[in-house]
Amino acid sequence: MDINIAEAVEGEDALTYAGSLPVPNVQEMERSNPMQVPERYIRNQEDMPKTTDAIHLSCEIPVIDLSLLSNGHKEELKKLELACEEWGFFQVVNHGVAEEVLQGMKYSASEFFELPLQEKNKYAMASDDIQGYGQAFVVSEEQKLDWSDILVLVIYPTRFRKLKFWPNAPKEFKEKIEVYSNEVKRVGEELLCSLSLIMGMDKDTLLGLHKEFVQALRVNYYPTCSIPDQVLGVSPHSDTSILTILMQDDDVTGLQIKHSGEWVPVKPIPNALVVNIGDVIEIWSNGKYRSIEHRAVTNKNRARISFASFILPHDDVEIEPFDHLVDSQQPIKIYKKEMVRCNLSCIPDRFKRSEEDKSKGVDLSVLSPQIPVIDLALLSSENVEELKKLEWACKCWGFFMATNHGIPEEVLQRVKDAAAGFFELPFEEKKAYSLDSNEMQGYGQPFMVSEEKLDWSDSLILRIYPSHFQKLKFWPTTPADFRDTVETYSTEVRKVAETLLGSLSLTMGMTKDALLRLHKDMAQALRVNYYPTCRNPDQVIGISPHSDATSISILLQDDDVTGLEIQHDGGWVPVHPILNSLVVNIGDVIEMWSNGKYNSIEHRTMANENRARMSLATFFTPDTDVEIEPLDHILDPQGSNRIYKKVKYGDYLTRSLWKKIEGKTNLRFAKYNDKVES
């Protein structure tokens, strides 16, 4: 029941979107062969609707009396607030829309869908337009398809209407759409006024934020299906709207909402409207009100029609939590991926970088081919020339690409697929793994310790080793193989780290196991970064410039999209991906142990206008009680060349984690005679 406005882009005259692949008409398939359902519609076992859904909870879905709300009735306002906090869905009665308007709309839509296909195809969607009749948002040949056909029309502003898609048959259908939509607009405005009040604002605040009211209508037709337990009418999703107002079929239940981990059917109340909170309200309310995942199932004996009206803000409205809903008890919860899904063309100010930040350092793309490439197979055999290359890379660049590292290609691909599967989950599902405010594990945005500028990325952080630090409540259970895949990859990348530390020990003039022994019980953590697309990538930064408070960091990049940049010779050098390679960088700990001989280099990540990007960074660090200082054999006999003082790694790490991520500030803190703000 959603129009995915992440794909819909508001132009000067109309709403257009990125396009959809052509697929067969579901109603015609069912008419021609009622017993056959093509494979592309049959869901995987875990996605099939189950008959054990929480029907018993249906009667608990809140029912709100709009006539009481509109009069400012306190008890009804409290009911509305509870509904938004705990359910994200409610049914609305006494809404003032005349029964003949509702029934007339249903009757005309039924007549339209009963027209011959040739007649309906006069209003077929163009390949690049969201409006019209057909199926939308089919983006790949592998995608599972929904068992439904749709008619989508933009209602307001009227200049976005494309009347060629408004059916002339049945007679008066256009007029009935107009009358019904005007009534729904009124209901939407009344609800927004009440929502403003329960959010502690003036009654007209939310309406004023819209700038220009945008409203779209999606009429869904769900044909009968011979195997309703194996298909879905509409896939699970949350709505990228402010509010969605749905008119259901009075006789057939199809809508289901996610509540307490179960799917609850929304049984129709005659002439009622179903309202759900959209992603925009969830963001504005800083997560207090919930945009809930929902889906539609099919029926073996009865076709079904529903009418979803989406209330949306104007395209240039900035969406972020209201200031009065953010405090120390309820810290800011901005999720960049969700803002992109909400079709932001204007970047909120907290993400916009100053001209100074954007211009720091020149573009040294010409140096990208010079970034060292190290063959780990040769390193492992203590090849003298490869060890010299490693030493040069650590001195001159602090970064290098590692090839022939021994991790099977299928392990790399599986962990990328698992991470991508997690970030594509609905917002509500990902939030179950949200970062704990007291520790650095979970999903969200770390290092938000002030009102400074924010990074254009989301992260999932997991502690891998020692295993007693793992908190499995933060480990996603979807995709199903996520945990096993991450553990397999992490085991493999740890072997690579041990090989590299062995080689670094040799280049630093020690025995091969020296650095590993210095770590005591070497810790390992994984940070999966998701960088959504950004319409103005020159205004934001995916991750701010920083060095790593690690011994070494090992990064698995996206194979197709460049985002990582490293500082070199006063400029920024993009690190172009090499297929199936790893990117390794020297961390602050190795720089301190080497007394500055090997460099922990500042690096950053940039956003991309057209392609989202992911990376998986694995951090290797000493035990927290290890004392870090330059190694004796690297200092001169008097120690006069000593750059770094002795610091306990646990203290250094704590400082790094709970201060703003910014350049090499933390490493300067460990230097002699360097004054850095504490």
XYZ file of C-alpha atoms in Angstrom:
678
model
C 0.000 0.000 0.000
C 3.053 2.193 -0.401
C 4.275 4.555 -3.086
C 8.035 4.330 -2.733
C 8.903 7.987 -3.015
C 12.564 7.199 -2.707
C 12.156 6.312 -6.370
C 9.692 9.113 -7.169
C 11.317 12.423 -7.984
C 9.350 15.628 -8.039
C 9.996 17.566 -11.213
C 8.633 20.875 -12.391
C 5.467 19.504 -13.871
C 4.963 15.969 -12.633
C 6.082 13.108 -10.483
C 8.392 10.774 -12.342
C 10.393 7.844 -11.109
C 13.273 5.626 -12.091
C 11.192 3.082 -13.974
C 9.895 -0.484 -13.683
C 10.433 -3.624 -15.705
C 7.355 -4.897 -17.592
C 5.566 -7.869 -15.997
C 2.305 -9.691 -16.835
C -1.080 -8.448 -15.673
C -2.044 -10.525 -12.608
C -5.785 -10.266 -13.084
C -5.526 -11.570 -16.663
C -3.270 -14.448 -15.594
C -5.811 -15.476 -12.991
C -8.672 -15.184 -15.494
C -6.951 -17.340 -18.113
C -5.725 -20.061 -15.749
C -7.028 -19.753 -12.166
C -5.061 -22.762 -10.898
C -1.626 -21.707 -12.154
C 0.679 -19.357 -10.252
C 4.027 -18.601 -11.925
C 7.192 -19.280 -9.937
C 8.069 -15.576 -9.672
C 5.058 -15.022 -7.404
C 5.747 -17.943 -5.041
C 7.608 -16.741 -1.953
C 10.539 -18.351 -0.220
C 9.498 -20.551 2.675
C 10.381 -17.969 5.347
C 8.385 -15.229 3.557
C 5.166 -17.188 3.026
C 2.146 -15.980 5.032
C 1.415 -18.439 7.805
C -2.020 -19.524 8.989
C -0.918 -19.114 12.629
C -0.927 -15.316 12.487
C -2.023 -13.356 15.549
C -5.727 -13.123 14.733
C -6.484 -12.814 18.443
C -4.770 -9.398 18.480
C -6.998 -7.936 15.751
C -9.546 -6.710 18.263
C -6.811 -4.745 20.092
C -6.004 -2.497 17.115
C -6.986 0.995 18.319
C -10.165 2.672 17.051
C -10.160 6.488 17.072
C -13.261 8.691 16.878
C -12.316 11.613 14.606
C -15.290 13.729 15.677
C -13.953 13.667 19.250
C -10.394 14.345 18.093
C -11.458 17.346 16.058
C -13.078 18.827 19.192
C -9.815 18.440 21.139
C -11.251 15.688 23.360
C -8.424 14.915 25.833
C -9.146 11.209 26.266
C -9.293 10.695 22.514
C -5.999 12.577 22.085
C -4.449 10.222 24.663
C -5.814 7.236 22.708
C -4.281 8.647 19.535
C -0.897 9.073 21.206
C -0.967 5.523 22.562
C -1.946 4.193 19.120
C 0.962 6.001 17.459
C 3.474 4.876 20.083
C 2.477 1.214 20.414
C 0.819 0.270 17.127
C 1.544 2.852 14.439
C -1.865 1.902 12.997
C -5.431 2.692 13.986
C -8.938 2.612 12.531
C -10.848 5.901 12.252
C -14.623 6.132 12.691
C -16.955 9.146 12.605
C -14.619 10.738 10.088
C -17.356 12.644 8.268
C -16.876 11.072 4.835
C -20.372 10.233 3.615
C -21.148 6.543 3.124
C -22.320 7.173 -0.453
C -18.916 8.713 -1.268
C -17.113 5.641 0.072
C -19.392 3.124 -1.611
C -19.476 5.059 -4.875
C -15.687 5.001 -5.041
C -15.574 1.257 -4.365
C -18.226 0.529 -6.971
C -16.545 2.586 -9.697
C -13.109 1.091 -9.007
C -14.568 -2.431 -9.193
C -16.120 -1.589 -12.541
C -12.793 -0.240 -13.808
C -10.890 -3.409 -12.901
C -13.592 -5.531 -14.560
C -13.015 -3.779 -17.892
C -11.250 -5.761 -20.652
C -7.453 -5.520 -20.432
C -7.300 -3.661 -23.731
C -9.511 -0.930 -22.269
C -7.519 -0.664 -19.026
C -4.253 -0.526 -20.935
C -5.297 2.841 -22.352
C -4.194 4.133 -18.950
C -1.066 1.976 -18.655
C 1.963 3.366 -16.833
C 4.737 4.690 -19.015
C 8.132 3.075 -18.366
C 9.342 6.206 -16.574
C 6.170 7.286 -14.773
C 4.631 6.263 -11.458
C 1.133 7.299 -12.553
C -1.253 4.999 -14.385
C -2.401 1.371 -14.444
C -0.130 -1.667 -14.147
C 2.635 -2.780 -11.786
C 5.403 -0.600 -10.339
C 8.784 -1.015 -8.655
C 9.880 -4.158 -10.482
C 13.631 -3.602 -10.643
C 15.132 -7.025 -11.443
C 14.316 -10.306 -13.149
C 14.939 -12.199 -9.884
C 12.570 -10.115 -7.765
C 9.556 -11.887 -6.281
C 6.375 -10.264 -7.580
C 3.228 -9.138 -5.770
C -0.142 -10.739 -6.617
C -1.869 -7.454 -7.440
C -2.481 -4.806 -10.090
C -2.598 -1.107 -9.296
C -3.832 2.258 -10.492
C -1.744 5.195 -9.217
C -2.802 8.837 -9.515
C -1.251 12.005 -8.118
C -4.048 14.173 -6.698
C -2.382 17.260 -5.203
C -0.883 19.643 -6.177
C -3.202 19.637 -9.171
C -0.392 20.668 -11.532
C 1.133 17.202 -11.007
C -1.975 15.454 -12.265
C -1.732 13.652 -15.571
C -5.339 13.362 -16.640
C -4.477 10.941 -19.435
C -4.163 8.325 -16.657
C -7.540 9.174 -15.070
C -10.008 6.595 -16.439
C -13.011 7.797 -18.477
C -14.737 4.477 -17.814
C -16.781 3.757 -15.883
C -18.697 6.983 -16.244
C -18.203 9.482 -13.390
C -15.125 7.620 -12.061
C -13.049 10.810 -12.368
C -15.606 12.813 -10.421
C -15.812 10.178 -7.707
C -12.017 10.127 -7.348
C -12.051 13.917 -6.992
C -14.800 13.942 -4.349
C -13.301 11.061 -2.349
C -9.794 12.571 -2.448
C -11.054 15.944 -1.240
C -12.679 14.233 1.734
C -9.549 12.226 2.500
C -7.503 15.435 2.349
C -9.770 16.946 4.993
C -9.390 13.860 7.197
C -5.607 14.009 6.761
C -5.515 17.661 7.773
C -7.605 16.998 10.900
C -5.329 14.134 11.906
C -2.209 16.243 11.400
C -3.683 18.913 13.663
C -4.275 16.348 16.392
C -0.792 14.895 15.917
C 0.670 18.387 16.307
C -1.083 18.726 19.667
C 0.087 15.388 21.072
C 3.635 16.229 19.937
C 3.508 19.358 22.085
C 3.171 21.898 19.270
C 0.619 24.356 17.946
C -2.301 22.750 16.159
C -1.233 23.891 12.679
C 2.499 23.087 13.019
C 2.611 19.881 10.959
C 0.395 21.339 8.267
C 2.702 24.346 8.063
C 5.748 22.118 7.662
C 4.319 20.580 4.480
C 4.747 23.860 2.577
C 2.574 22.415 -0.193
C 0.298 19.461 0.490
C 1.161 16.447 -1.668
C -1.359 13.618 -1.977
C -1.344 10.489 -4.122
C -3.845 7.650 -4.510
C -3.023 4.002 -5.138
C -5.944 1.679 -5.911
C -4.920 -1.952 -5.345
C -6.688 -4.900 -6.959
C -5.936 -8.346 -5.491
C -7.307 -11.167 -7.697
C -8.232 -14.500 -6.157
C -5.303 -16.904 -5.829
C -5.393 -20.703 -5.750
C -2.443 -20.851 -3.306
C -2.864 -17.826 -0.996
C -0.500 -19.319 1.583
C 2.411 -19.096 -0.881
C 2.069 -15.588 -2.345
C 1.686 -12.024 -1.108
C -0.545 -9.284 -2.450
C 1.932 -6.607 -1.358
C 5.359 -7.321 0.149
C 6.175 -6.220 3.725
C 7.185 -2.548 3.914
C 6.756 0.663 5.834
C 5.384 3.776 4.127
C 7.639 6.675 3.152
C 4.775 9.073 3.798
C 3.683 11.310 6.667
C 0.365 9.508 6.960
C -1.345 6.879 4.854
C -5.145 6.659 4.864
C -6.619 3.388 3.603
C -10.156 2.459 2.653
C -10.484 -1.321 2.856
C -12.908 -3.765 1.312
C -15.767 -4.169 3.811
C -16.000 -7.940 3.463
C -12.527 -9.381 2.847
C -9.574 -9.097 5.240
C -6.208 -8.703 3.528
C -4.114 -6.080 5.338
C -1.778 -7.356 8.065
C 0.468 -5.301 10.350
C 3.599 -6.295 12.271
C 3.109 -6.102 16.034
C 5.258 -7.709 18.732
C 6.927 -9.858 16.084
C 3.639 -11.247 14.732
C 1.403 -10.455 11.761
C -1.960 -9.114 12.914
C -4.891 -9.031 10.437
C -6.737 -5.698 10.265
C -10.365 -6.770 10.112
C -12.571 -4.230 8.299
C -14.992 -2.060 10.231
C -17.736 -0.998 7.768
C -17.101 2.530 6.466
C -14.060 3.032 8.700
C -10.687 4.252 7.410
C -7.364 2.687 8.393
C -4.575 5.157 9.175
C -0.884 4.428 9.621
C 2.056 6.556 10.678
C 4.660 6.937 7.924
C 8.447 7.160 8.065
C 8.364 10.970 8.065
C 6.389 11.172 11.322
C 8.682 8.590 12.884
C 11.699 10.747 12.012
C 10.032 14.015 13.089
C 9.039 12.404 16.402
C 12.575 11.029 16.908
C 11.217 7.486 16.978
C 8.439 8.142 19.488
C 5.703 7.366 16.942
C 6.215 4.275 14.850
C 6.120 3.619 11.138
C 5.131 -0.038 11.125
C 5.823 -2.772 8.612
C 2.698 -4.102 6.909
C 1.725 -6.368 4.022
C -1.308 -7.628 2.110
C -2.269 -11.276 1.730
C -4.549 -12.820 -0.895
C -7.765 -14.828 -0.754
C -8.702 -18.067 -2.487
C -12.376 -17.246 -2.961
C -12.744 -13.463 -3.085
C -10.974 -10.716 -5.014
C -10.314 -7.561 -3.015
C -9.802 -3.833 -3.626
C -8.236 -1.205 -1.359
C -7.576 2.533 -1.707
C -4.391 3.949 -0.181
C -4.004 7.740 -0.011
C -0.504 8.959 0.791
C -0.014 12.309 2.517
C 3.494 13.588 1.750
C 5.563 16.706 2.488
C 6.811 18.899 -0.314
C 10.002 17.645 -1.909
C 12.271 20.336 -0.423
C 11.087 19.946 3.190
C 13.967 18.917 5.469
C 13.112 15.916 7.627
C 14.830 15.552 10.993
C 13.730 15.138 14.629
C 12.105 18.181 16.239
C 14.470 19.875 18.667
C 12.055 19.623 21.598
C 11.933 15.818 21.201
C 15.712 15.411 21.500
C 17.404 15.402 24.902
C 19.899 13.353 26.911
C 17.243 10.759 27.738
C 16.064 10.567 24.122
C 19.178 11.227 21.994
C 18.864 11.971 18.308
C 18.007 8.991 16.128
C 18.519 10.179 12.556
C 18.750 7.341 10.054
C 20.230 8.506 6.749
C 19.011 5.562 4.717
C 15.456 6.261 5.829
C 15.784 9.944 4.965
C 16.841 8.960 1.471
C 13.778 6.730 1.260
C 11.779 9.808 2.185
C 13.037 11.508 -0.984
C 15.072 14.326 0.509
C 16.403 16.659 -2.153
C 17.552 19.182 0.470
C 20.181 17.990 2.924
C 19.416 18.788 6.598
C 21.839 21.381 7.962
C 23.452 18.954 10.421
C 24.819 16.963 7.488
C 25.959 19.904 5.356
C 29.675 20.516 5.553
C 31.188 23.973 5.582
C 33.072 25.204 2.538
C 36.247 24.883 4.608
C 35.576 21.203 5.360
C 34.765 20.443 1.742
C 37.860 22.192 0.420
C 40.435 20.748 2.836
C 43.103 19.169 0.643
C 43.359 18.946 -3.123
C 42.050 16.149 -5.305
C 44.941 13.786 -6.037
C 43.016 11.197 -8.069
C 46.019 10.994 -10.362
C 47.904 9.175 -7.578
C 45.341 6.369 -7.134
C 47.322 3.875 -9.299
C 50.362 4.436 -7.052
C 48.707 3.066 -3.890
C 50.833 0.006 -3.000
C 49.559 -3.507 -3.730
C 50.970 -6.266 -1.529
C 50.855 -9.983 -2.372
C 50.081 -11.800 0.892
C 51.074 -15.159 -0.514
C 54.611 -13.804 -1.035
C 54.597 -12.128 2.396
C 53.622 -15.387 4.069
C 56.652 -17.079 2.542
C 58.848 -14.185 3.813
C 59.718 -13.029 0.315
C 62.393 -10.358 0.849
C 61.213 -8.056 -1.949
C 57.604 -8.196 -0.780
C 58.681 -7.422 2.804
C 60.541 -4.356 1.484
C 57.390 -3.290 -0.393
C 55.392 -3.679 2.819
C 57.868 -1.556 4.768
C 57.815 1.147 2.091
C 53.982 1.091 2.012
C 53.775 1.552 5.796
C 56.316 4.385 5.810
C 55.152 6.335 2.765
C 51.425 5.608 2.517
C 50.122 3.930 5.692
C 47.658 2.139 3.371
C 47.970 -0.710 0.905
C 45.828 -3.173 -1.028
C 46.254 -6.864 -0.167
C 45.821 -9.505 -2.868
C 46.217 -13.297 -2.751
C 45.110 -13.164 0.878
C 43.584 -16.639 0.874
C 39.982 -15.746 1.699
C 37.762 -17.612 -0.797
C 35.775 -15.406 -3.160
C 32.514 -17.049 -2.069
C 33.176 -16.042 1.567
C 33.696 -12.411 0.508
C 30.558 -12.406 -1.616
C 28.443 -14.087 1.035
C 29.344 -11.532 3.700
C 28.590 -8.668 1.276
C 25.229 -10.247 0.435
C 24.408 -10.790 4.116
C 25.242 -7.172 4.973
C 23.241 -5.878 2.005
C 20.299 -8.052 3.060
C 20.368 -6.518 6.536
C 20.453 -2.905 5.349
C 17.587 -3.549 2.936
C 15.340 -4.663 5.800
C 12.484 -2.333 6.767
C 13.456 0.396 9.205
C 11.347 -1.106 11.984
C 13.191 -4.419 11.774
C 16.676 -2.887 11.768
C 15.809 -0.770 14.794
C 15.529 -3.937 16.875
C 19.356 -3.933 16.870
C 19.847 -0.238 17.687
C 23.073 0.946 19.299
C 23.023 0.922 23.067
C 23.776 4.423 24.374
C 26.354 2.980 26.806
C 28.392 0.825 24.467
C 29.630 0.650 20.923
C 27.637 -2.276 19.509
C 24.528 -2.347 17.354
C 22.885 -0.494 14.469
C 22.795 3.266 14.079
C 25.349 6.083 14.108
C 28.300 5.986 16.524
C 30.405 8.918 17.742
C 27.473 11.369 18.000
C 28.850 13.142 21.060
C 27.981 16.761 20.292
C 25.878 18.983 18.070
C 28.622 18.889 15.411
C 28.082 17.917 11.788
C 26.874 14.367 11.106
C 28.154 11.734 8.688
C 26.053 10.512 5.751
C 26.111 6.841 6.732
C 24.588 4.180 8.947
C 26.588 1.468 10.682
C 26.273 -1.937 12.279
C 29.024 -2.543 14.849
C 29.722 -5.981 16.315
C 32.453 -7.157 18.675
C 33.869 -10.406 17.371
C 36.728 -11.423 19.666
C 37.185 -12.201 22.523
C 33.879 -14.040 22.192
C 32.758 -13.154 25.726
C 32.406 -9.530 24.509
C 29.878 -10.550 21.862
C 26.342 -9.371 22.591
C 24.143 -11.500 20.402
C 21.130 -9.217 20.878
C 22.873 -6.910 18.389
C 23.550 -9.683 15.840
C 20.798 -9.668 13.195
C 18.808 -12.869 12.745
C 17.771 -11.718 9.262
C 19.087 -12.683 6.753
C 18.948 -16.176 8.226
C 22.630 -16.935 7.581
C 23.914 -13.538 8.768
C 25.601 -14.735 11.948
C 27.275 -17.797 10.413
C 28.443 -15.758 7.443
C 29.945 -12.991 9.600
C 31.682 -15.523 11.842
C 33.189 -17.343 8.845
C 34.427 -14.095 7.296
C 35.765 -12.845 10.627
C 37.724 -16.053 11.192
C 39.291 -15.706 7.746
C 40.146 -12.034 8.122
C 41.751 -12.735 11.518
C 44.152 -15.128 9.784
C 45.049 -12.323 7.375
C 45.657 -9.938 10.290
C 47.934 -12.448 12.022
C 49.920 -12.901 8.797
C 50.288 -9.137 8.410
C 51.345 -8.616 12.031
C 53.926 -11.372 11.589
C 55.341 -9.617 8.530
C 55.274 -6.220 10.270
C 57.219 -7.747 13.167
C 59.925 -8.771 10.698
C 60.079 -5.346 9.005
C 60.381 -3.752 12.467
C 63.399 -5.947 13.269
C 61.709 -8.382 15.655
C 60.786 -12.047 15.741
C 57.745 -12.982 13.697
C 55.449 -13.428 16.707
C 56.511 -10.252 18.541
C 53.572 -7.975 17.678
C 51.006 -10.692 18.315
C 52.511 -11.291 21.766
C 52.463 -7.548 22.497
C 48.698 -7.544 21.915
C 48.144 -10.151 24.649
C 44.556 -11.186 23.806
C 44.044 -9.404 20.460
C 40.555 -7.922 20.174
C 38.563 -7.795 16.935
C 35.507 -5.752 15.976
C 33.517 -5.356 12.763
C 31.884 -2.167 11.514
C 29.596 -2.548 8.494
C 29.056 0.855 6.868
C 26.137 1.740 4.606
C 26.397 4.932 2.542
C 23.057 5.840 0.929
C 22.915 7.798 -2.284
C 22.947 11.560 -1.824
C 21.586 14.039 -4.342
C 24.199 16.600 -3.309
C 27.289 14.499 -2.535
C 29.521 17.575 -2.579
C 27.692 18.880 0.518
C 28.219 15.862 2.807
C 30.840 13.359 3.955
C 30.142 9.651 4.423
C 32.652 9.396 7.281
C 34.652 12.366 8.572
C 38.464 12.422 8.229
C 40.119 10.399 10.986
C 42.839 7.918 11.782
C 42.040 4.540 13.362
C 42.692 3.830 17.050
C 43.741 0.298 16.075
C 46.850 -1.723 15.409
C 45.683 -2.443 11.880
C 42.338 -2.171 10.096
C 41.275 -4.421 7.219
C 38.552 -3.196 4.873
C 36.434 -5.116 2.381
C 35.207 -2.536 -0.129
C 32.332 -2.468 -2.555
C 33.677 -3.810 -5.860
C 31.951 -1.229 -8.042
C 31.764 2.115 -6.206
C 34.740 4.175 -5.023
C 34.211 6.013 -1.751
C 37.320 5.677 0.438
C 39.898 8.476 0.170
C 43.252 8.677 1.959
C 45.373 11.692 2.753
C 48.705 11.795 0.956
C 51.056 14.677 0.133
C 48.518 17.239 1.331
C 45.653 15.964 -0.816
C 43.012 13.236 -1.008
C 43.631 10.092 -3.036
C 40.634 7.859 -3.949
C 41.180 4.145 -3.283
C 39.713 2.458 -6.349
C 38.549 -1.111 -5.619
C 40.521 -4.100 -6.904
C 38.185 -7.076 -7.257
C 38.284 -9.359 -4.182
C 41.210 -7.482 -2.629
C 41.357 -6.095 0.921
C 42.434 -2.593 1.945
C 44.785 -2.496 4.945
C 45.777 0.550 6.948
C 48.219 1.097 9.775
C 46.499 2.220 12.978
C 47.544 4.591 15.751
C 48.962 1.736 17.877
C 51.488 0.641 15.239
C 52.484 4.291 14.697
C 53.165 4.615 18.436
C 55.023 1.283 18.680
C 57.138 2.254 15.655
C 57.746 5.752 17.099
C 56.247 7.307 13.979
C 58.219 5.221 11.476
C 54.971 3.708 10.152
C 52.127 6.122 9.567
C 48.503 5.959 10.734
C 46.953 7.987 7.947
C 43.853 10.160 7.950
C 41.124 8.847 5.678
C 37.508 9.670 4.899
C 34.567 8.395 2.861
C 32.616 10.294 0.242
C 28.962 9.891 -0.784
C 27.732 9.083 -4.287
C 24.802 10.603 -6.155
C 23.775 7.492 -8.090
C 24.946 4.425 -6.174
C 24.662 3.382 -2.551
C 27.791 1.741 -1.185
C 28.787 -0.643 1.598
C 32.071 -1.506 3.260
C 33.104 -3.884 6.039
C 35.889 -2.623 8.304
C 37.524 -5.040 10.740
C 39.549 -3.489 13.562
C 42.334 -5.310 15.419
C 43.418 -3.876 18.765
C 45.526 -4.844 21.806
C 44.051 -5.928 25.106
C 42.842 -2.852 27.006
C 45.475 -3.224 29.761
C 48.416 -3.214 27.317
C 50.662 -0.166 27.692
C 51.552 1.396 24.348
C 54.849 3.222 23.841
C 57.693 3.188 21.295
C 59.620 -0.090 21.266
C 63.025 0.153 22.924
C 65.070 -1.049 19.943
C 63.588 1.712 17.768
C 64.739 4.494 20.142
C 68.308 5.743 20.415
C 70.176 4.865 23.640
C 69.186 8.133 25.321
C 65.599 8.011 24.040
C 65.995 11.528 22.702
C 64.158 10.630 19.483
C 61.099 9.468 21.391
C 57.877 10.934 19.933
C 55.180 9.190 21.966
C 54.693 8.806 25.693
C 53.397 5.672 27.405
C 49.587 5.311 27.359
C 47.358 2.516 28.533
C 45.464 1.279 25.489
C 42.124 1.084 27.339
C 42.390 4.774 28.216
C 43.391 5.680 24.672
C 40.487 3.680 23.221
C 37.964 5.253 25.596
C 39.122 8.711 24.581
C 38.827 7.757 20.907
C 35.331 6.295 21.212
C 33.730 9.094 23.169
C 35.199 12.104 21.441
C 34.188 13.625 18.123
C 35.760 11.739 15.224
C 38.239 14.276 13.884
C 41.592 13.838 12.134
C 44.496 12.618 14.277
C 43.494 14.473 17.445
C 43.731 11.350 19.602
C 47.173 10.391 18.323
C 48.451 13.901 19.014
C 47.229 13.429 22.579
C 49.789 10.623 22.983
C 52.693 12.759 21.750
C 55.164 14.540 23.977
C 54.691 18.315 24.162
C 51.491 18.293 22.109
C 48.616 20.143 23.756
C 45.285 18.714 22.705
C 41.889 19.474 24.163
C 40.998 16.748 26.650
